[in-house]
Coordinates of C-alpha atoms in Angstrom, one line a residue:
Chain A
M248 CA -57.4 -5.2 -47.5
T249 CA -59.9 -7.8 -46.5
Q250 CA -59.5 -10.5 -43.9
E251 CA -59.6 -13.1 -46.7
N252 CA -56.4 -11.5 -48.2
I253 CA -54.4 -12.3 -45.1
S254 CA -54.4 -16.0 -45.8
G255 CA -53.3 -18.2 -42.9
A256 CA -53.5 -15.5 -40.2
A257 CA -55.7 -16.0 -37.2
P258 CA -59.0 -14.1 -37.5
S259 CA -58.2 -11.8 -34.6
L260 CA -54.8 -10.9 -36.1
A261 CA -56.4 -10.4 -39.5
R262 CA -58.9 -8.0 -37.9
L263 CA -56.1 -6.0 -36.2
V264 CA -54.2 -5.8 -39.5
Q265 CA -57.3 -4.7 -41.3
E266 CA -58.1 -2.0 -38.7
L267 CA -54.5 -0.7 -38.8
N268 CA -54.6 -0.6 -42.6
R269 CA -57.4 2.0 -42.3
L270 CA -55.0 4.5 -40.7
P271 CA -53.7 7.3 -43.0
G272 CA -50.2 6.5 -44.5
I273 CA -50.4 2.9 -43.3
G274 CA -50.2 0.4 -46.2
P275 CA -50.9 -3.4 -46.0
K276 CA -47.2 -4.2 -45.2
S277 CA -46.9 -1.6 -42.6
A278 CA -50.2 -2.7 -41.0
Q279 CA -48.8 -6.3 -40.8
R280 CA -45.5 -5.1 -39.3
L281 CA -47.4 -3.0 -36.7
A282 CA -49.8 -5.9 -35.8
Y283 CA -46.9 -8.3 -35.2
Y284 CA -45.1 -5.6 -33.2
I285 CA -48.2 -5.2 -31.0
I286 CA -48.5 -9.0 -30.5
R287 CA -44.9 -9.0 -29.3
L288 CA -45.5 -6.1 -26.9
P289 CA -45.7 -6.9 -23.1
D290 CA -49.3 -7.3 -22.1
D291 CA -49.4 -4.0 -20.0
E292 CA -48.0 -1.9 -22.9
A293 CA -50.5 -3.4 -25.4
Y294 CA -53.4 -2.9 -23.0
A295 CA -52.2 0.7 -22.3
L296 CA -52.3 1.3 -26.1
A297 CA -55.9 -0.1 -26.4
D298 CA -56.9 1.9 -23.3
A299 CA -55.5 5.1 -24.7
V300 CA -57.6 4.6 -27.9
T301 CA -60.7 3.8 -26.0
S302 CA -60.2 6.7 -23.6
V303 CA -59.5 9.3 -26.3
K304 CA -62.7 8.3 -28.1
Q305 CA -64.8 8.4 -24.9
N306 CA -63.4 11.6 -23.4
I307 CA -62.4 14.0 -26.2
V308 CA -64.9 16.7 -26.9
F309 CA -64.9 19.9 -28.8
C310 CA -64.3 23.0 -26.7
E311 CA -67.5 25.0 -26.7
E312 CA -65.4 28.2 -27.2
C313 CA -62.4 27.5 -29.5
Q314 CA -63.7 24.2 -31.0
N315 CA -60.3 22.6 -30.2
L316 CA -60.2 19.0 -29.0
T317 CA -60.2 18.8 -25.2
D318 CA -61.0 16.5 -22.3
A319 CA -63.1 19.2 -20.6
S320 CA -65.0 22.1 -22.2
P321 CA -64.0 24.9 -22.1
C322 CA -60.4 23.9 -22.7
Q323 CA -57.4 24.9 -20.6
I324 CA -56.5 27.8 -22.9
C325 CA -60.0 29.2 -23.1
S326 CA -60.5 29.0 -19.3
D327 CA -57.1 30.5 -18.5
P328 CA -57.7 34.0 -17.2
R329 CA -54.1 35.0 -18.0
R330 CA -54.7 34.6 -21.7
D331 CA -55.5 37.8 -23.7
Q332 CA -59.2 37.7 -24.3
T333 CA -59.1 40.4 -26.9
I334 CA -57.3 38.6 -29.7
I335 CA -58.4 35.4 -31.5
C336 CA -56.0 33.4 -33.7
V337 CA -57.9 31.3 -36.3
V338 CA -56.2 28.1 -37.3
E339 CA -57.1 25.1 -39.6
D340 CA -56.4 22.1 -37.3
P341 CA -55.8 21.2 -33.7
L342 CA -52.2 20.4 -34.6
D343 CA -51.7 24.1 -35.6
V344 CA -52.6 25.1 -32.0
L345 CA -49.8 22.9 -30.7
A346 CA -47.3 24.4 -33.2
M347 CA -48.3 27.9 -32.2
E348 CA -48.1 27.1 -28.5
R349 CA -44.6 25.8 -29.0
T350 CA -43.5 29.3 -30.0
R351 CA -44.7 30.8 -26.7
S352 CA -45.1 34.1 -28.5
F353 CA -48.9 34.2 -28.7
R354 CA -50.9 34.7 -25.5
G355 CA -54.3 35.2 -26.9
L356 CA -57.1 32.7 -27.7
Y357 CA -57.5 30.3 -30.6
H358 CA -60.3 29.2 -32.9
V359 CA -60.0 25.9 -34.7
L360 CA -61.8 25.6 -38.1
H361 CA -61.2 21.9 -38.5
G362 CA -60.4 22.3 -42.2
V363 CA -60.3 24.8 -45.0
I364 CA -62.7 25.7 -47.8
S365 CA -61.9 23.2 -50.6
P366 CA -64.4 23.6 -53.4
I367 CA -62.8 20.8 -55.5
N368 CA -63.3 18.4 -52.5
G369 CA -66.8 19.6 -51.9
I370 CA -65.9 21.3 -48.6
G371 CA -67.7 24.5 -48.2
P372 CA -68.1 27.1 -45.3
D373 CA -70.9 25.0 -43.7
Q374 CA -68.5 22.1 -43.0
L375 CA -66.1 24.4 -41.0
R376 CA -66.6 25.8 -37.5
L377 CA -67.3 29.3 -39.0
K378 CA -70.6 29.9 -37.4
E379 CA -69.0 29.5 -33.9
L380 CA -66.2 31.9 -35.0
F381 CA -68.5 34.6 -36.2
S382 CA -70.5 34.3 -32.9
R383 CA -67.3 34.8 -30.9
L384 CA -66.3 37.8 -33.0
D385 CA -69.5 39.5 -32.1
R386 CA -68.3 40.0 -28.5
P387 CA -67.1 43.6 -28.0
E388 CA -64.0 42.6 -26.0
V389 CA -62.5 41.0 -29.1
T390 CA -60.5 43.6 -30.9
E391 CA -58.2 41.6 -33.2
M392 CA -58.5 38.4 -35.3
V393 CA -55.3 36.8 -36.6
V394 CA -56.1 34.5 -39.5
A395 CA -53.4 31.9 -39.4
T396 CA -54.6 29.5 -42.1
N397 CA -51.9 27.9 -44.1
P398 CA -50.5 30.1 -47.0
T399 CA -52.0 27.7 -49.6
L400 CA -54.6 28.5 -52.2
E401 CA -57.4 27.0 -50.1
G402 CA -56.0 28.5 -46.9
E403 CA -56.0 31.9 -48.5
A404 CA -59.5 31.4 -49.9
T405 CA -60.7 30.6 -46.4
A406 CA -59.0 33.7 -44.9
M407 CA -60.7 35.8 -47.6
Y408 CA -64.1 34.2 -47.0
I409 CA -63.8 34.9 -43.2
R410 CA -62.8 38.5 -43.8
R411 CA -65.7 39.1 -46.2
H412 CA -68.3 37.5 -44.0
Q413 CA -67.4 38.6 -40.5
G414 CA -69.8 41.3 -39.4
R415 CA -67.6 43.8 -37.6
T416 CA -66.3 47.0 -39.0
D417 CA -64.1 47.9 -36.0
L418 CA -62.2 44.6 -35.9
R419 CA -58.5 44.5 -36.7
I420 CA -57.9 41.6 -39.0
T421 CA -54.4 40.4 -39.6
H422 CA -52.6 37.3 -41.0
L423 CA -49.2 35.9 -40.3
A424 CA -46.3 37.3 -42.2
R425 CA -45.4 35.7 -45.6
G426 CA -41.8 35.2 -46.6
L427 CA -38.7 33.1 -46.5
P428 CA -38.5 30.1 -44.1
V429 CA -35.4 29.8 -41.8
G430 CA -33.0 27.5 -43.6
G431 CA -34.6 28.2 -47.0
S432 CA -32.8 29.3 -50.2
L433 CA -33.5 32.4 -52.3
E434 CA -32.6 30.5 -55.5
Y435 CA -35.4 28.0 -55.1
T436 CA -38.0 30.4 -53.7
D437 CA -41.1 31.0 -55.8
E438 CA -41.9 34.5 -57.1
T439 CA -45.0 35.0 -54.9
T440 CA -43.1 34.2 -51.7
L441 CA -40.2 36.4 -52.7
T442 CA -42.5 39.3 -53.6
K443 CA -44.2 39.0 -50.2
A444 CA -40.8 38.8 -48.5
F445 CA -39.8 42.0 -50.1
Q446 CA -43.0 43.7 -49.2
G447 CA -42.5 42.6 -45.6
R448 CA -38.8 43.5 -45.3
Q449 CA -37.6 44.8 -42.0
E450 CA -34.8 47.0 -40.8
I451 CA -31.8 45.1 -39.3
Chain B
M257 CA -32.6 2.0 -76.7
A258 CA -34.3 2.5 -73.4
P259 CA -36.5 5.5 -73.2
P260 CA -35.1 8.5 -71.2
R261 CA -35.7 8.4 -67.5
T262 CA -36.4 12.1 -67.1
Y263 CA -38.4 14.6 -69.1
R264 CA -39.5 18.2 -68.9
C265 CA -43.0 19.5 -69.4
E266 CA -44.9 22.7 -69.1
S267 CA -47.9 22.2 -66.9
I268 CA -50.6 23.9 -64.9
I269 CA -51.2 22.5 -61.4
L270 CA -54.8 21.4 -60.9
S271 CA -54.8 20.1 -57.3
Y272 CA -52.7 18.2 -54.8
T273 CA -53.3 16.0 -51.8
P274 CA -50.9 15.3 -48.9
L275 CA -49.1 12.0 -49.1
D276 CA -47.2 10.3 -46.3
E277 CA -45.2 12.4 -43.9
A278 CA -44.2 15.4 -46.1
D279 CA -45.0 14.5 -49.7
L280 CA -47.6 15.8 -52.1
L281 CA -49.5 13.9 -54.8
V282 CA -49.9 16.5 -57.5
T283 CA -52.4 16.5 -60.3
M284 CA -51.4 18.7 -63.2
Y285 CA -52.4 19.2 -66.8
T286 CA -49.4 19.3 -69.2
R287 CA -49.2 20.8 -72.7
D288 CA -47.6 17.7 -74.2
R289 CA -48.7 14.7 -72.1
G290 CA -52.2 15.5 -71.0
K291 CA -53.1 14.9 -67.3
V292 CA -50.2 13.7 -65.2
R293 CA -50.2 12.7 -61.5
A294 CA -46.8 12.9 -59.9
I295 CA -45.2 12.9 -56.4
G296 CA -43.5 15.9 -54.9
K297 CA -41.1 14.3 -52.5
G298 CA -40.8 16.4 -49.2
A299 CA -42.8 19.2 -50.9
R300 CA -44.7 20.0 -47.6
R301 CA -41.5 20.8 -45.7
A302 CA -41.0 24.6 -45.2
T303 CA -37.5 24.4 -46.7
S304 CA -38.4 22.2 -49.7
K305 CA -37.2 23.6 -53.0
L306 CA -40.6 22.7 -54.4
M307 CA -42.5 24.7 -51.7
G308 CA -44.7 27.4 -53.3
H309 CA -44.1 26.0 -56.9
L310 CA -46.9 23.4 -56.7
E311 CA -49.9 25.6 -55.7
P312 CA -53.0 25.0 -57.9
L313 CA -53.6 27.4 -60.8
T314 CA -49.8 27.9 -61.3
V315 CA -48.1 27.4 -64.6
V316 CA -44.9 25.5 -63.9
Q317 CA -41.9 24.2 -66.0
M318 CA -41.5 20.7 -64.5
S319 CA -38.5 18.3 -64.6
M320 CA -39.8 14.8 -63.9
A321 CA -38.3 11.4 -63.4
N322 CA -40.1 8.3 -64.3
G323 CA -41.0 6.3 -61.2
R324 CA -42.1 2.7 -60.9
S325 CA -45.8 3.5 -60.3
M326 CA -45.9 7.3 -60.5
D327 CA -43.5 9.9 -61.8
I328 CA -41.4 12.0 -59.4
I329 CA -41.1 15.8 -59.6
S330 CA -37.4 16.6 -59.5
Q331 CA -37.6 20.3 -60.2
A332 CA -40.3 23.0 -60.6
E333 CA -40.0 26.5 -61.8
V334 CA -43.0 28.9 -61.8
L335 CA -43.7 30.4 -65.3
Q336 CA -46.9 32.2 -64.4
S337 CA -48.4 32.4 -60.9
F338 CA -51.7 34.3 -61.6
S339 CA -51.0 36.1 -58.3
E340 CA -53.7 38.7 -58.8
L341 CA -56.3 36.1 -59.5
K342 CA -55.3 34.3 -56.3
G343 CA -55.6 37.5 -54.4
D344 CA -59.4 37.5 -54.9
L345 CA -61.9 35.1 -53.5
D346 CA -64.1 35.1 -56.6
G347 CA -60.9 34.6 -58.8
I348 CA -59.8 31.6 -56.7
S349 CA -63.2 30.0 -56.8
K350 CA -63.6 30.4 -60.5
G351 CA -60.1 29.2 -61.1
L352 CA -60.7 26.1 -59.1
Y353 CA -63.9 25.5 -61.0
L354 CA -61.8 25.4 -64.2
A355 CA -59.3 23.1 -62.6
E356 CA -62.0 20.6 -61.6
L357 CA -63.3 20.6 -65.2
V358 CA -59.9 20.1 -66.7
D359 CA -59.2 17.3 -64.2
G360 CA -62.5 15.7 -65.2
F361 CA -62.2 16.1 -69.0
G362 CA -58.4 15.6 -69.3
A363 CA -57.1 12.1 -69.7
E364 CA -53.7 10.7 -68.8
D365 CA -51.4 9.9 -71.7
S366 CA -53.7 11.8 -74.0
P367 CA -52.3 15.3 -74.8
N368 CA -54.7 18.0 -75.8
P369 CA -52.8 21.2 -76.3
N370 CA -56.0 23.1 -77.1
L371 CA -57.4 22.3 -73.7
Y372 CA -54.2 23.4 -72.1
Q373 CA -54.2 26.7 -73.9
L374 CA -57.9 27.2 -73.2
M375 CA -57.3 27.0 -69.5
I376 CA -54.3 29.4 -69.7
D377 CA -56.3 31.9 -71.8
T378 CA -59.3 31.7 -69.5
L379 CA -57.3 32.2 -66.4
T380 CA -55.5 35.2 -68.0
V381 CA -58.9 36.9 -68.8
L382 CA -60.3 36.0 -65.4
Q383 CA -57.3 37.6 -63.7
A384 CA -58.1 40.9 -65.4
D385 CA -61.8 40.8 -64.4
T386 CA -62.7 38.3 -61.6
E387 CA -66.3 39.5 -61.4
S388 CA -67.4 38.6 -64.9
D389 CA -68.9 35.1 -65.4
M390 CA -68.6 35.2 -69.2
P391 CA -65.0 33.7 -69.2
L392 CA -66.5 30.7 -67.5
R393 CA -69.3 30.3 -70.1
F394 CA -66.6 30.6 -72.9
F395 CA -64.5 28.0 -71.1
E396 CA -67.4 25.6 -70.7
F397 CA -68.5 26.0 -74.4
H398 CA -65.0 25.5 -75.7
L399 CA -64.2 22.7 -73.3
L400 CA -66.9 20.8 -75.1
Q401 CA -65.5 21.8 -78.4
V402 CA -61.9 20.8 -77.7
S403 CA -63.1 17.5 -76.2
G404 CA -65.0 16.6 -79.3
L405 CA -68.4 17.2 -77.7
M406 CA -69.4 20.4 -79.5
P407 CA -73.2 20.8 -79.4
E408 CA -74.9 21.3 -82.7
L409 CA -76.3 24.9 -83.0
Y410 CA -77.2 25.4 -86.6
H411 CA -79.3 22.4 -87.6
C412 CA -81.8 20.2 -85.8
V413 CA -80.0 17.2 -84.5
E414 CA -83.0 14.9 -85.3
C415 CA -84.3 16.1 -88.8
R416 CA -81.2 18.1 -89.9
I417 CA -83.3 21.0 -91.0
E418 CA -81.6 24.4 -90.7
L419 CA -82.8 26.1 -87.6
E420 CA -84.9 29.2 -88.0
P421 CA -84.3 32.3 -85.8
D422 CA -86.8 31.2 -83.1
A423 CA -87.0 29.6 -79.7
H424 CA -85.9 25.9 -79.9
R425 CA -85.0 23.1 -77.5
F426 CA -81.7 21.7 -76.4
S427 CA -80.5 18.4 -75.0
P428 CA -76.9 17.3 -74.3
N429 CA -78.1 13.7 -74.7
V430 CA -78.9 14.1 -78.4
G431 CA -76.0 16.4 -79.1
G432 CA -77.4 19.9 -79.3
T433 CA -80.4 21.8 -80.6
L434 CA -83.8 20.5 -81.7
C435 CA -86.5 22.2 -83.8
L436 CA -90.0 22.4 -82.3
E437 CA -91.3 19.7 -84.7
C438 CA -89.0 16.9 -83.3
N439 CA -90.1 15.4 -80.1
P440 CA -87.7 12.7 -79.0
E441 CA -88.3 11.2 -75.5
D442 CA -85.5 12.7 -73.6
A443 CA -85.3 13.5 -69.9
H444 CA -82.6 16.1 -70.6
L445 CA -84.6 18.1 -73.1
R446 CA -85.0 21.8 -72.1
P447 CA -86.2 25.0 -73.8
L448 CA -83.6 27.2 -75.5
S449 CA -84.5 30.8 -76.0
L450 CA -83.5 32.6 -79.3
R451 CA -81.3 35.0 -77.3
A452 CA -79.4 32.1 -75.7
L453 CA -78.9 30.4 -79.0
K454 CA -77.5 33.6 -80.4
V455 CA -75.0 33.9 -77.5
L456 CA -74.0 30.2 -78.0
R457 CA -73.3 30.9 -81.7
L458 CA -71.4 34.0 -80.7
L459 CA -69.3 31.9 -78.3
D460 CA -68.6 29.5 -81.2
R461 CA -67.3 32.3 -83.5
S462 CA -65.6 34.6 -81.1
G463 CA -62.3 34.6 -79.2
I464 CA -62.3 34.8 -75.4
A465 CA -61.4 38.5 -75.3
A466 CA -64.4 39.5 -77.4
A467 CA -66.8 37.0 -75.7
S468 CA -65.8 38.2 -72.2
K469 CA -66.9 41.7 -73.0
L470 CA -70.5 40.6 -73.7
T471 CA -73.0 41.8 -71.1
M472 CA -76.4 40.4 -70.7
D473 CA -79.4 40.6 -68.3
D474 CA -79.7 38.2 -65.3
S475 CA -82.4 36.0 -67.0
L476 CA -80.2 35.3 -70.1
A477 CA -77.1 34.9 -68.0
S478 CA -78.9 32.4 -65.7
E479 CA -80.3 30.4 -68.7
L480 CA -76.8 30.1 -70.3
K481 CA -75.2 29.2 -67.0
S482 CA -77.7 26.5 -66.3
L483 CA -77.5 25.1 -69.9
L484 CA -73.7 25.0 -70.2
S485 CA -73.0 23.7 -66.7
T486 CA -75.7 21.1 -67.0
T487 CA -74.2 20.0 -70.4
V488 CA -70.7 19.9 -69.0
S489 CA -71.9 18.0 -65.9
Y490 CA -73.8 15.5 -68.2
W491 CA -70.7 14.7 -70.2
L492 CA -68.6 14.5 -67.0
G493 CA -71.1 12.0 -65.6
K494 CA -71.0 13.6 -62.1
E495 CA -71.8 16.8 -60.2
I496 CA -69.2 19.5 -60.4
R497 CA -68.4 20.0 -56.8
S498 CA -66.8 23.4 -56.9
N499 CA -70.0 24.8 -58.6
S500 CA -71.8 24.8 -55.3
F501 CA -69.2 27.1 -53.7
L502 CA -69.5 29.4 -56.8
E503 CA -73.2 29.5 -56.3
R504 CA -72.8 30.2 -52.6
L505 CA -70.6 33.2 -53.3
H506 CA -73.0 34.5 -56.0
K507 CA -75.9 34.2 -53.6
D508 CA -74.0 35.9 -50.8
S509 CA -73.3 38.8 -53.1
L510 CA -76.9 39.4 -53.9
P511 CA -78.9 42.1 -52.0
E512 CA -80.9 40.5 -49.1
V513 CA -84.2 40.8 -51.0
Y514 CA -83.0 38.4 -53.7
K515 CA -81.7 35.6 -51.4

């Protein structure tokens, strides 16, 4: 959407609509609605939103250890001495760290790849934070790597690439269990997931 | 009478991209309708009935509903998952290379059952042997054939003289092989060894099972790979992106001295 498309709108409003329209999942109509919502906000709330955007762009850096987004490097998780330093969980995106932390069942460290190998989209190993991962895996205190990429074709390809290219022979490499989601239905489950669910069956 | 609002089609999933909160925009190649792009509503939710059925390189029986701008996937049932192929990094990378080519050569509303079958056959052979590159060469050659771009291998494309068993030249720009007497100005012109010409003719005459058993030395394999992927890329009009990952894996597999 160009500013010329928003006929009759003030230039500053047209600019806001245009910028909001760049956000993922925000179409032209949604951008207009959000822009008018922001205009109607009380001044302090609108400035707080603008300040939050400015602040996040100025302060967020990559953690030198896990490559997650953080205000200070190393991040809170990496600098927490209570975390298990021997196990690293490899995830695709920072949002995956949040999802894992919500479970409170993992007390080790993370490594964020910031994507997956996607040959069709021209994303190869060099575009991911793999060099940093392999360097961390060289530390003798690390005894296990949990590859928690998504169970998609590209996630699996990335997991296989990591397993093939990491240099340790004594490292335990695991991935998250595959199977049925809570609330799912056997009838609609694909054969690959069902096969893996059978392979990973447990005593009750 | 109004056309039916739903239809069923057998298709192979080529790729998908996330759409909105939990949807997927799926690109597939169907046996009866050519390339189709459709939306899988809520397909990214863990409890979605579409979950796991829309992974690339999966053959799926689809039930679709006509949408205003794009069709909607209402049901999907996996017919063939190629799970062994997907359990191997080389298999995945080769499969995705095929998917990118079918996406590039396939057209919407333009069915090409031969192209569909070629992809299924190639994936089936690749699944049995993910290390061999010959299924890819067979696929590239026959992709040109089923797309109406088959290169001339038996006569010079300029003077039409029957080609002698000798080294010649090749250019996708002029449509195939040239004798040594003809010298058109062509930036795409490249030498073609007699051995490579023989393999191309063999690919023309053989089925995929026989062609895939062919073994050749590194120099001939490299010449064929370069010639066919350059030709395919020429007709596609762009670089084949998944090729660079294939090259990377190939380079990684070489002994250190060859890198």
